[in-house]
Amino acid sequence: MGRLKTLLGVTAVAHVVLAWLVSLDAKKRGDDAGRWIALTLLTGVVGAAKYVRNGR
């Protein structure tokens, strides 16, 4: 049970960090950051990858 809590905690932190980075970049681009933040918080790397792909 302890390892599961650790894994979930690390995953949550990774999602928050990715969402923060997406937010910074979206604001710099003048893009709507809200939907990308939500998508990245919910899906993590998948949401961040979609954001990057959308920006091209």
Coordinates of N, CA and C in Angstrom, one line a residue:
M1 N 0.8 -1.2 0.0 CA 0.0 0.0 0.0 C 0.9 1.3 0.0
G2 N 2.0 1.2 0.6 CA 2.9 2.4 0.7 C 3.4 2.8 -0.7
R3 N 3.8 1.7 -1.5 CA 4.3 2.0 -2.8 C 3.3 2.6 -3.7
L4 N 2.0 2.2 -3.6 CA 0.9 2.7 -4.4 C 0.7 4.2 -4.0
K5 N 0.8 4.5 -2.8 CA 0.6 5.9 -2.4 C 1.7 6.8 -3.0
T6 N 3.0 6.2 -2.9 CA 4.1 7.0 -3.5 C 3.9 7.1 -5.0
L7 N 3.5 6.1 -5.7 CA 3.3 6.2 -7.1 C 2.3 7.2 -7.5
L8 N 1.2 7.2 -6.7 CA 0.1 8.1 -7.0 C 0.5 9.6 -6.7
G9 N 1.3 9.7 -5.6 CA 1.8 11.1 -5.3 C 2.8 11.6 -6.3
V10 N 3.7 10.8 -6.8 CA 4.6 11.2 -7.9 C 3.9 11.5 -9.2
T11 N 2.9 10.7 -9.5 CA 2.1 11.0 -10.7 C 1.3 12.3 -10.6
A12 N 0.7 12.5 -9.4 CA 0.0 13.8 -9.2 C 0.9 15.0 -9.3
V13 N 2.1 14.9 -8.8 CA 3.1 16.0 -8.9 C 3.5 16.2 -10.3
A14 N 3.7 15.1 -11.1 CA 4.1 15.2 -12.5 C 3.0 15.9 -13.3
H15 N 1.8 15.6 -13.0 CA 0.6 16.2 -13.7 C 0.6 17.7 -13.4
V16 N 0.8 18.1 -12.2 CA 0.7 19.5 -11.8 C 1.9 20.2 -12.5
V17 N 3.1 19.7 -12.5 CA 4.2 20.3 -13.1 C 4.0 20.5 -14.6
L18 N 3.5 19.4 -15.2 CA 3.3 19.5 -16.7 C 2.2 20.6 -17.0
A19 N 1.2 20.6 -16.2 CA 0.1 21.6 -16.3 C 0.7 23.0 -16.2
W20 N 1.5 23.2 -15.2 CA 2.2 24.5 -15.0 C 3.0 24.9 -16.1
L21 N 3.8 24.0 -16.7 CA 4.6 24.3 -17.9 C 3.8 24.6 -19.1
V22 N 2.7 23.9 -19.3 CA 1.8 24.1 -20.4 C 1.2 25.5 -20.2
S23 N 0.8 25.9 -19.0 CA 0.2 27.1 -18.7 C 1.1 28.3 -19.0
L24 N 2.4 28.2 -18.6 CA 3.4 29.2 -18.9 C 3.5 29.4 -20.4
D25 N 3.6 28.3 -21.1 CA 3.8 28.4 -22.6 C 2.6 28.9 -23.3
A26 N 1.4 28.5 -22.9 CA 0.2 29.0 -23.5 C 0.0 30.5 -23.3
K27 N 0.3 30.9 -22.1 CA 0.2 32.4 -21.8 C 1.2 33.2 -22.7
K28 N 2.4 32.6 -22.8 CA 3.4 33.3 -23.7 C 2.9 33.4 -25.1
R29 N 2.2 32.3 -25.6 CA 1.7 32.3 -27.0 C 0.4 33.1 -27.1
G30 N -0.2 33.5 -26.0 CA -1.5 34.2 -26.1 C -2.6 33.2 -26.3
D31 N -2.5 32.0 -26.0 CA -3.5 30.9 -26.2 C -4.3 30.8 -25.0
D32 N -5.5 30.2 -25.1 CA -6.4 29.9 -24.0 C -5.8 28.8 -23.1
A33 N -5.2 29.2 -22.0 CA -4.5 28.2 -21.2 C -5.5 27.3 -20.4
G34 N -6.7 27.7 -20.1 CA -7.5 27.0 -19.2 C -7.9 25.6 -19.6
R35 N -8.2 25.4 -20.9 CA -8.6 24.1 -21.3 C -7.4 23.2 -21.4
W36 N -6.2 23.7 -21.7 CA -5.0 22.9 -21.8 C -4.5 22.5 -20.4
I37 N -4.7 23.4 -19.4 CA -4.4 23.1 -18.1 C -5.2 21.9 -17.6
A38 N -6.5 22.0 -17.8 CA -7.5 21.0 -17.4 C -7.2 19.6 -18.0
L39 N -6.9 19.7 -19.4 CA -6.6 18.4 -20.1 C -5.3 17.8 -19.6
T40 N -4.3 18.6 -19.3 CA -3.0 18.1 -18.8 C -3.1 17.6 -17.4
L41 N -3.9 18.3 -16.5 CA -4.1 17.7 -15.2 C -4.8 16.4 -15.2
L42 N -5.8 16.2 -16.1 CA -6.5 15.0 -16.2 C -5.7 13.8 -16.8
T43 N -5.0 14.2 -17.9 CA -4.3 13.1 -18.7 C -2.8 13.1 -18.6
G44 N -2.2 14.1 -18.0 CA -0.8 14.1 -17.9 C 0.0 14.3 -19.2
V45 N 0.9 13.3 -19.5 CA 1.7 13.4 -20.7 C 0.9 13.5 -21.9
V46 N -0.2 12.8 -22.0 CA -1.1 12.8 -23.2 C -1.6 14.2 -23.5
G47 N -2.1 14.9 -22.4 CA -2.5 16.3 -22.6 C -1.4 17.2 -23.0
A48 N -0.3 17.1 -22.4 CA 0.9 17.9 -22.8 C 1.3 17.7 -24.2
A49 N 1.3 16.4 -24.6 CA 1.7 16.1 -26.0 C 0.7 16.7 -27.0
K50 N -0.6 16.6 -26.7 CA -1.6 17.2 -27.5 C -1.4 18.7 -27.6
Y51 N -1.1 19.3 -26.5 CA -0.8 20.8 -26.5 C 0.3 21.1 -27.4
V52 N 1.4 20.4 -27.3 CA 2.6 20.6 -28.2 C 2.3 20.4 -29.6
R53 N 1.6 19.3 -29.9 CA 1.2 19.0 -31.3 C 0.2 20.1 -31.8
N54 N -0.7 20.6 -31.0 CA -1.6 21.6 -31.5 C -0.9 22.9 -31.8
G55 N 0.2 23.2 -31.1 CA 1.0 24.4 -31.2 C 1.8 24.6 -32.5
R56 N 1.9 23.5 -33.2 CA 2.7 23.5 -34.5 C 2.0 24.0 -35.6

